Short mmCIF file of C-alpha atoms in Angstrom, two decimals:
data_model
loop_
_atom_site.label_atom_id
_atom_site.label_comp_id
_atom_site.label_asym_id
_atom_site.label_seq_id
_atom_site.Cartn_x
_atom_site.Cartn_y
_atom_site.Cartn_z
CA MET A 1 9.17 -3.71 -4.64
CA ASN A 2 10.20 -1.89 -1.54
CA GLY A 3 8.82 -1.38 1.83
CA GLY A 4 7.10 -4.61 2.76
CA ALA A 5 4.52 -3.95 5.43
CA MET A 6 5.28 -0.23 5.32
CA ARG A 7 3.85 0.16 1.77
CA ASP A 8 0.30 0.18 3.12
CA GLN A 9 0.98 3.13 5.30
CA TRP A 10 0.13 6.85 4.58
CA TYR A 11 3.09 9.27 4.12
CA PRO A 12 3.34 12.98 3.92
CA VAL A 13 4.70 14.25 0.54
CA ALA A 14 3.75 17.94 0.36
CA ILE A 15 2.15 20.93 2.19
CA ALA A 16 -1.31 21.17 1.07
CA ALA A 17 -1.28 24.94 0.80
CA GLN A 18 1.99 24.99 -1.26
CA LEU A 19 1.39 22.52 -3.97
CA PRO A 20 3.97 22.74 -6.65
CA GLN A 21 2.33 24.37 -9.83
CA LYS A 22 4.75 22.74 -12.21
CA GLY A 23 4.86 19.48 -10.40
CA ARG A 24 7.69 17.91 -8.44
CA ASP A 25 9.56 14.71 -8.50
CA SER A 26 10.24 12.86 -5.27
CA LEU A 27 10.82 9.40 -3.80
CA LEU A 28 8.77 7.31 -1.56
CA LEU A 29 10.22 4.05 -0.20
CA GLY A 30 12.90 4.25 -2.76
CA GLU A 31 10.39 4.48 -5.78
CA PRO A 32 9.81 7.56 -7.81
CA ILE A 33 6.63 9.64 -7.33
CA HIS A 34 5.48 12.82 -8.87
CA ILE A 35 3.35 15.50 -6.91
CA ALA A 36 1.37 17.78 -9.07
CA THR A 37 -1.66 20.17 -9.03
CA ASP A 38 -4.68 18.80 -10.96
CA GLU A 39 -7.19 20.90 -12.97
CA THR A 40 -9.37 21.65 -9.97
CA GLY A 41 -6.32 22.94 -7.98
CA GLY A 42 -6.15 19.72 -5.87
CA ALA A 43 -3.27 17.49 -5.48
CA ARG A 44 -2.42 14.57 -7.64
CA VAL A 45 0.28 12.02 -6.87
CA THR A 46 1.53 9.45 -9.33
CA ASP A 47 4.02 6.60 -9.16
CA GLY A 48 6.89 5.91 -11.60
CA ALA A 49 4.38 4.11 -14.00
CA GLY A 50 1.97 6.97 -14.02
CA ARG A 51 -0.59 5.19 -11.68
CA ILE A 52 -2.56 7.70 -9.70
CA LEU A 53 -1.96 7.07 -5.90
CA PRO A 54 -4.60 7.50 -3.23
CA ILE A 55 -4.36 10.75 -1.32
CA ILE A 56 -5.63 12.41 1.76
CA SER A 57 -5.38 16.08 2.68
CA ARG A 58 -5.13 16.57 6.33
CA TYR A 59 -2.97 18.20 9.00
CA GLY A 60 -1.69 20.67 6.54
CA HIS A 61 -0.22 18.03 4.34
CA ILE A 62 -0.94 15.76 1.39
CA TRP A 63 -0.56 12.17 2.32
CA THR A 64 -0.17 9.25 -0.18
CA SER A 65 0.61 5.51 -0.15
CA LEU A 66 2.18 3.12 -2.58
CA GLY A 67 0.08 0.25 -1.30
CA GLN A 68 -3.55 -0.18 -0.25
CA PRO A 69 -4.04 1.34 3.30
CA GLU A 70 -6.66 -0.56 5.18
CA GLN A 71 -7.06 2.28 7.63
CA ASP A 72 -7.70 5.90 7.63
CA LEU A 73 -4.90 8.37 8.59
CA PHE A 74 -4.57 8.27 12.35
CA PRO A 75 -6.58 10.94 14.24
CA ILE A 76 -5.38 14.04 15.80
CA PRO A 77 -8.46 15.49 17.50
CA GLU A 78 -6.65 18.61 18.55
CA ALA A 79 -6.40 19.68 14.96
CA ASP A 80 -10.06 20.61 15.05
CA GLN A 81 -9.90 22.33 18.45
CA PRO A 82 -10.92 25.97 18.32
CA GLY A 83 -8.23 28.52 19.32
CA ARG A 84 -5.29 26.55 18.09
CA ARG A 85 -2.98 27.81 15.47
CA LEU A 86 -2.02 25.30 12.88
CA VAL A 87 1.62 25.69 11.74
CA ASP A 88 3.03 24.21 8.61
CA VAL A 89 6.68 24.28 9.54
CA GLY A 90 8.20 23.27 6.14
CA SER A 91 10.36 20.49 5.20
CA VAL A 92 13.91 19.49 5.89
CA LYS A 93 15.81 16.74 3.88
CA VAL A 94 18.01 14.59 6.11
CA ARG A 95 20.50 12.01 5.23
CA CYS A 96 19.22 9.56 7.85
CA SER A 97 17.03 6.57 8.13
CA PRO A 98 13.34 7.65 8.37
CA LEU A 99 13.15 5.43 11.43
CA ARG A 100 16.16 7.27 12.97
CA ALA A 101 14.47 10.51 12.53
CA VAL A 102 11.40 9.43 14.63
CA GLU A 103 13.58 7.77 17.27
CA ASN A 104 15.50 10.94 17.67
CA PHE A 105 12.24 12.86 18.15
CA LEU A 106 11.33 10.42 20.92
CA ASP A 107 14.64 10.97 22.83
CA ILE A 108 14.25 13.12 25.71
CA ALA A 109 17.73 12.61 27.19
CA HIS A 110 19.43 14.59 24.41
CA PHE A 111 17.66 17.94 25.07
CA PRO A 112 20.26 19.41 27.41
CA PHE A 113 23.19 18.52 25.15
CA VAL A 114 21.77 19.26 21.80
CA HIS A 115 19.19 21.94 22.41
CA THR A 116 21.29 23.57 25.21
CA ASP A 117 19.42 26.41 27.12
CA ILE A 118 16.27 25.89 25.00
CA LEU A 119 14.74 22.48 25.48
CA GLY A 120 17.12 21.54 28.30
CA SER A 121 20.16 22.69 30.13
CA GLU A 122 23.00 21.50 32.59
CA PRO A 123 22.70 20.50 35.31
CA HIS A 124 19.08 19.46 34.73
CA THR A 125 20.00 16.39 32.60
CA GLU A 126 18.22 13.68 34.53
CA VAL A 127 15.23 11.93 32.86
CA GLU A 128 12.72 11.08 35.64
CA ARG A 129 10.95 7.76 35.49
CA TYR A 130 8.03 7.78 33.07
CA GLU A 131 5.58 5.23 31.54
CA VAL A 132 5.76 3.66 28.13
CA GLU A 133 3.21 1.16 26.66
CA ILE A 134 2.13 -0.31 23.27
CA ARG A 135 -1.54 0.34 23.35
CA ASP A 136 -3.13 -2.66 21.64
CA ASP A 137 -6.55 -1.16 21.31
CA VAL A 138 -5.25 1.62 19.03
CA ASP A 139 -1.96 -0.09 18.03
CA GLU A 140 0.18 2.77 19.01
CA VAL A 141 3.22 3.51 21.20
CA TRP A 142 2.56 5.88 23.94
CA ALA A 143 4.93 7.47 26.52
CA THR A 144 3.27 9.39 29.33
CA LYS A 145 4.20 11.23 32.59
CA VAL A 146 7.43 12.51 30.99
CA LYS A 147 8.71 15.56 32.91
CA PHE A 148 11.65 17.66 32.01
CA TYR A 149 12.94 21.09 32.91
CA GLN A 150 13.24 23.38 29.95
CA PRO A 151 14.75 26.91 29.97
CA GLN A 152 12.42 27.82 26.96
CA ALA A 153 9.96 25.22 26.19
CA ALA A 154 8.25 27.03 23.34
CA LYS A 155 8.28 30.35 21.59
CA SER A 156 5.51 31.47 23.85
CA ALA A 157 7.34 30.44 27.00
CA GLN A 158 8.56 33.08 29.57
CA GLY A 159 11.51 31.61 31.30
CA GLY A 160 12.18 28.09 32.41
CA ILE A 161 9.44 25.72 33.31
CA THR A 162 9.10 21.95 34.14
CA THR A 163 7.27 20.77 31.10
CA GLU A 164 5.21 17.61 31.00
CA TYR A 165 5.26 15.55 27.77
CA MET A 166 3.50 12.69 26.20
CA TYR A 167 4.78 10.95 23.03
CA ARG A 168 2.74 9.07 20.69
CA VAL A 169 3.70 6.84 17.67
CA PRO A 170 0.71 6.10 15.51
CA SER A 171 2.53 5.02 12.33
CA PRO A 172 6.02 3.97 11.67
CA THR A 173 7.36 7.26 10.49
CA CYS A 174 5.20 9.62 12.33
CA SER A 175 5.27 10.80 15.96
CA ILE A 176 3.28 13.22 17.88
CA LEU A 177 4.45 15.17 20.85
CA TYR A 178 2.01 16.62 23.42
CA LYS A 179 3.57 19.11 25.73
CA THR A 180 2.44 21.55 28.37
CA SER A 181 1.19 24.68 26.70
CA PRO A 182 2.99 27.61 28.29
CA PRO A 183 0.01 30.16 27.98
CA ARG A 184 -2.75 27.46 28.61
CA PRO A 185 -1.23 25.10 31.26
CA GLY A 186 -4.40 22.86 31.29
CA GLU A 187 -3.99 22.07 27.50
CA TRP A 188 -1.43 20.33 25.47
CA ASP A 189 0.43 21.89 22.57
CA VAL A 190 0.78 19.37 19.77
CA ILE A 191 4.04 19.14 17.77
CA THR A 192 4.22 16.54 15.18
CA LEU A 193 7.01 14.91 13.06
CA PHE A 194 5.70 13.57 9.85
CA VAL A 195 8.45 11.75 7.94
CA GLN A 196 8.48 10.91 4.26
CA PRO A 197 10.83 7.91 3.72
CA LEU A 198 12.72 8.75 0.49
CA THR A 199 15.07 5.83 0.84
CA GLU A 200 16.24 3.60 3.67
CA GLU A 201 18.88 6.21 4.48
CA THR A 202 17.33 9.43 3.41
CA CYS A 203 14.10 11.15 4.43
CA GLU A 204 12.12 14.42 4.21
CA VAL A 205 10.86 15.66 7.55
CA TRP A 206 7.52 17.69 7.60
CA PRO A 207 6.99 19.05 11.11
CA TRP A 208 3.52 20.36 11.83
CA MET A 209 2.13 22.04 14.99
CA ALA A 210 -1.29 22.88 16.62
CA LEU A 211 -0.45 25.34 19.24
CA PHE A 212 -2.17 27.76 21.69
CA ASP A 213 -0.13 30.96 21.15
CA ASP A 214 -1.82 34.23 20.39
CA ASP A 215 1.19 36.35 20.58
CA SER A 216 3.95 34.84 18.43
CA SER A 217 4.02 35.53 14.74
CA MET A 218 3.69 32.60 12.45
CA THR A 219 7.16 33.29 11.07
CA ASP A 220 8.58 33.18 14.63
CA MET A 221 7.00 29.92 15.41
CA ILE A 222 8.17 28.32 12.30
CA HIS A 223 11.70 29.64 12.87
CA PHE A 224 11.73 28.40 16.38
CA GLN A 225 10.73 24.88 15.33
CA GLN A 226 13.09 24.97 12.37
CA MET A 227 16.04 26.00 14.73
CA ILE A 228 15.27 23.00 16.93
CA PHE A 229 15.33 20.65 13.95
CA VAL A 230 18.44 21.92 12.37
CA GLN A 231 20.09 21.33 15.78
CA ASP A 232 19.06 17.69 15.49
CA ARG A 233 20.09 17.34 11.87
CA SER A 234 23.88 17.04 12.39
CA ILE A 235 23.32 14.47 15.02
CA LEU A 236 21.02 12.52 12.77
CA GLU A 237 23.29 12.60 9.80
CA ASN A 238 26.23 11.15 11.85
CA GLN A 239 24.66 8.30 13.54
CA ILE A 240 26.22 4.91 13.28
CA PRO A 241 24.86 2.56 11.94
CA ALA A 242 22.79 4.62 9.61
CA LEU A 243 19.92 2.27 9.85
CA LEU A 244 17.93 1.85 13.04
CA PRO A 245 19.07 -1.43 14.74
CA LEU A 246 16.28 -3.76 15.81
CA ASP A 247 18.76 -5.84 17.81
CA PRO A 248 20.66 -3.70 20.50
CA GLY A 249 24.08 -5.09 19.29
CA LYS A 250 26.71 -2.81 20.43
CA GLU A 251 24.24 -0.25 21.80
CA ILE A 252 23.54 -0.13 25.51
CA PRO A 253 20.05 1.20 25.99
CA THR A 254 19.23 2.48 29.40
CA ARG A 255 16.04 3.08 31.25
CA ALA A 256 15.94 6.64 29.76
CA ASP A 257 15.62 4.92 26.41
CA MET A 258 12.39 3.07 27.22
CA THR A 259 10.42 4.96 24.48
CA SER A 260 12.98 4.15 21.80
CA ILE A 261 12.86 0.49 22.91
CA ALA A 262 9.15 0.42 22.77
CA TYR A 263 9.19 2.01 19.35
CA ARG A 264 11.62 -0.59 18.02
CA ARG A 265 9.66 -3.48 19.58
CA TRP A 266 6.57 -2.16 17.83
CA LEU A 267 8.38 -1.90 14.43
CA LYS A 268 9.60 -5.40 14.96
CA ARG A 269 6.30 -6.83 15.85
CA HIS A 270 4.75 -5.42 12.68
CA GLY A 271 7.69 -6.06 10.28
CA TYR A 272 8.12 -2.29 9.72
CA THR A 273 11.68 -2.70 8.71
CA TYR A 274 12.30 -0.30 5.84
CA GLY A 275 15.23 1.73 7.17
CA ALA A 276 15.98 -0.73 9.96
CA GLN A 277 19.06 -2.94 10.56
CA LEU A 278 17.86 -6.40 11.47
CA VAL A 279 20.97 -8.05 12.76
CA ALA A 280 23.62 -6.42 14.88
CA ALA A 281 26.70 -5.46 13.01
CA MET B 1 25.43 -4.94 43.67
CA LEU B 2 21.99 -6.39 43.13
CA SER B 3 20.75 -9.94 42.39
CA GLU B 4 17.39 -10.36 40.45
CA VAL B 5 15.74 -13.13 38.60
CA PHE B 6 14.53 -11.97 35.14
CA VAL B 7 11.57 -14.08 33.99
CA ILE B 8 11.45 -13.46 30.27
CA GLU B 9 8.35 -14.50 28.47
CA GLY B 10 7.59 -14.52 24.80
CA VAL B 11 8.46 -16.42 21.63
CA LEU B 12 11.94 -17.54 22.68
CA SER B 13 12.49 -20.65 20.76
CA ALA B 14 15.31 -19.42 18.66
CA PRO B 15 18.43 -21.23 19.57
CA THR B 16 20.49 -18.11 19.46
CA PHE B 17 18.71 -16.47 22.38
CA GLU B 18 20.56 -17.85 25.25
CA GLY B 19 24.00 -17.08 23.60
CA TRP B 20 22.69 -13.55 22.90
CA VAL B 21 21.76 -12.90 26.53
CA ARG B 22 25.15 -14.12 27.76
CA SER B 23 26.91 -12.06 25.12
CA HIS B 24 25.03 -8.90 26.08
CA ALA B 25 25.52 -9.49 29.70
CA ASP B 26 29.32 -9.67 29.14
CA ARG B 27 29.29 -6.61 27.01
CA ILE B 28 27.62 -4.43 29.77
CA GLY B 29 29.39 -6.02 32.68
CA VAL B 30 26.66 -7.99 34.57
CA ALA B 31 26.54 -11.66 35.41
CA ALA B 32 23.92 -13.74 33.86
CA ARG B 33 23.15 -17.44 34.74
CA PHE B 34 20.16 -19.23 33.23
CA ARG B 35 18.05 -21.12 35.70
CA GLU B 36 15.35 -22.46 33.39
CA SER B 37 14.91 -22.37 29.65
CA GLY B 38 11.80 -23.00 27.57
CA ALA B 39 10.22 -22.02 24.31
CA ASP B 40 8.05 -19.38 25.81
CA SER B 41 9.70 -18.47 29.19
CA VAL B 42 13.29 -18.40 30.45
CA SER B 43 14.54 -17.52 33.92
CA VAL B 44 17.89 -15.69 34.37
CA LEU B 45 19.79 -14.74 37.44
CA VAL B 46 21.19 -11.32 36.88
CA GLU B 47 23.75 -9.70 39.17
CA GLY B 48 25.30 -6.21 38.85
CA PRO B 49 24.75 -2.59 39.66
CA PRO B 50 21.12 -1.48 39.66
CA ALA B 51 21.51 0.86 36.55
CA LEU B 52 23.08 -2.04 34.56
CA LEU B 53 20.30 -4.38 35.60
CA ASP B 54 18.00 -1.81 33.98
CA ALA B 55 20.07 -1.71 30.94
CA MET B 56 20.03 -5.47 30.81
CA GLU B 57 16.26 -5.41 30.96
CA MET B 58 16.01 -2.78 28.21
CA ALA B 59 18.15 -4.80 25.83
CA CYS B 60 16.40 -8.08 26.52
CA LEU B 61 13.02 -6.47 25.85
CA LEU B 62 14.21 -5.77 22.29
CA GLY B 63 16.19 -8.84 21.96
CA PRO B 64 17.67 -10.50 18.81
CA ILE B 65 15.60 -10.13 15.61
CA ASP B 66 14.41 -13.82 15.64
CA VAL B 67 13.03 -13.53 19.25
CA TRP B 68 9.86 -11.75 20.52
CA VAL B 69 9.96 -10.72 24.20
CA GLU B 70 6.42 -10.11 25.36
CA ARG B 71 7.40 -9.00 28.96
CA ILE B 72 10.08 -9.31 31.59
CA VAL B 73 9.22 -9.78 35.37
CA ARG B 74 12.04 -8.94 37.67
CA GLU B 75 12.02 -10.68 41.09
CA ALA B 76 14.37 -10.49 43.99
CA ALA B 77 16.69 -13.38 43.94
#
């Protein structure tokens, strides 16, 4: 049995509006699952023994669990806020640890080098000091007051702006990014990274967004986010070690890596180690 | 160069912790001298450039897998 403490978490396995009519085989924590459409048109997910797994349909996706989740899926109140456009970005299969995928999403310092002239640009490479905490009341990792200059922060952005960010990790393979909404500066755009752990070294990434953007077409918004993720993919698939180290080992984390360190500490505290390397190589 | 005392608090009873701290200090190029060692708190004098002291703090916050670091208080030496 794989996954340990991570078995009792919810994981995305399909886009709710695009359920496979003929069913689809997949993996979750290294175990076979099957996603299908039931007689009412709803989703049905079963494990390798045919056991029907619990499901939740929320945030554009079907979520399931191999274990017995004690809690509901984490809340995203912005999902119900009028005026937002909810964007199912699609899925990308990546040959990397599911924890690595989340950690990369939390890494601000790579913007100018990987997403050059879009989410960052030289010489604006400095990451200003920001705040990170593990919030015990909600048991989540939060990074706040993150500020970064971005040439094109979103599809709706007209030129460069200093974007403010908040990052949130509410479950071991999901992260939520809140960033200044270019057309509505008083609001946060919500960009999520929902990750399905296929195995310890492969994952399916299901980004989803809740944006204020009345102008861009749905196709353009999807293409923009997919372009960003494709830029990350080659980095993710070449990281060494493939698993996410929970001991710094040969790595030298700096102050800019505070969010990553908080995320790794939180994983370590809960024993969320599927996809992690426990002892430095 | 900067000299600070890192007061590291947490579950630190693993016998490997002190060696791990020294090893990481060597790796990044800062000096680390233990002043006090206990199961739930250790005090280490760390000397080096400011950015590397920050890096030492980040690494120690995560620590080896058999140690849980709750917090690190940095004080002027």
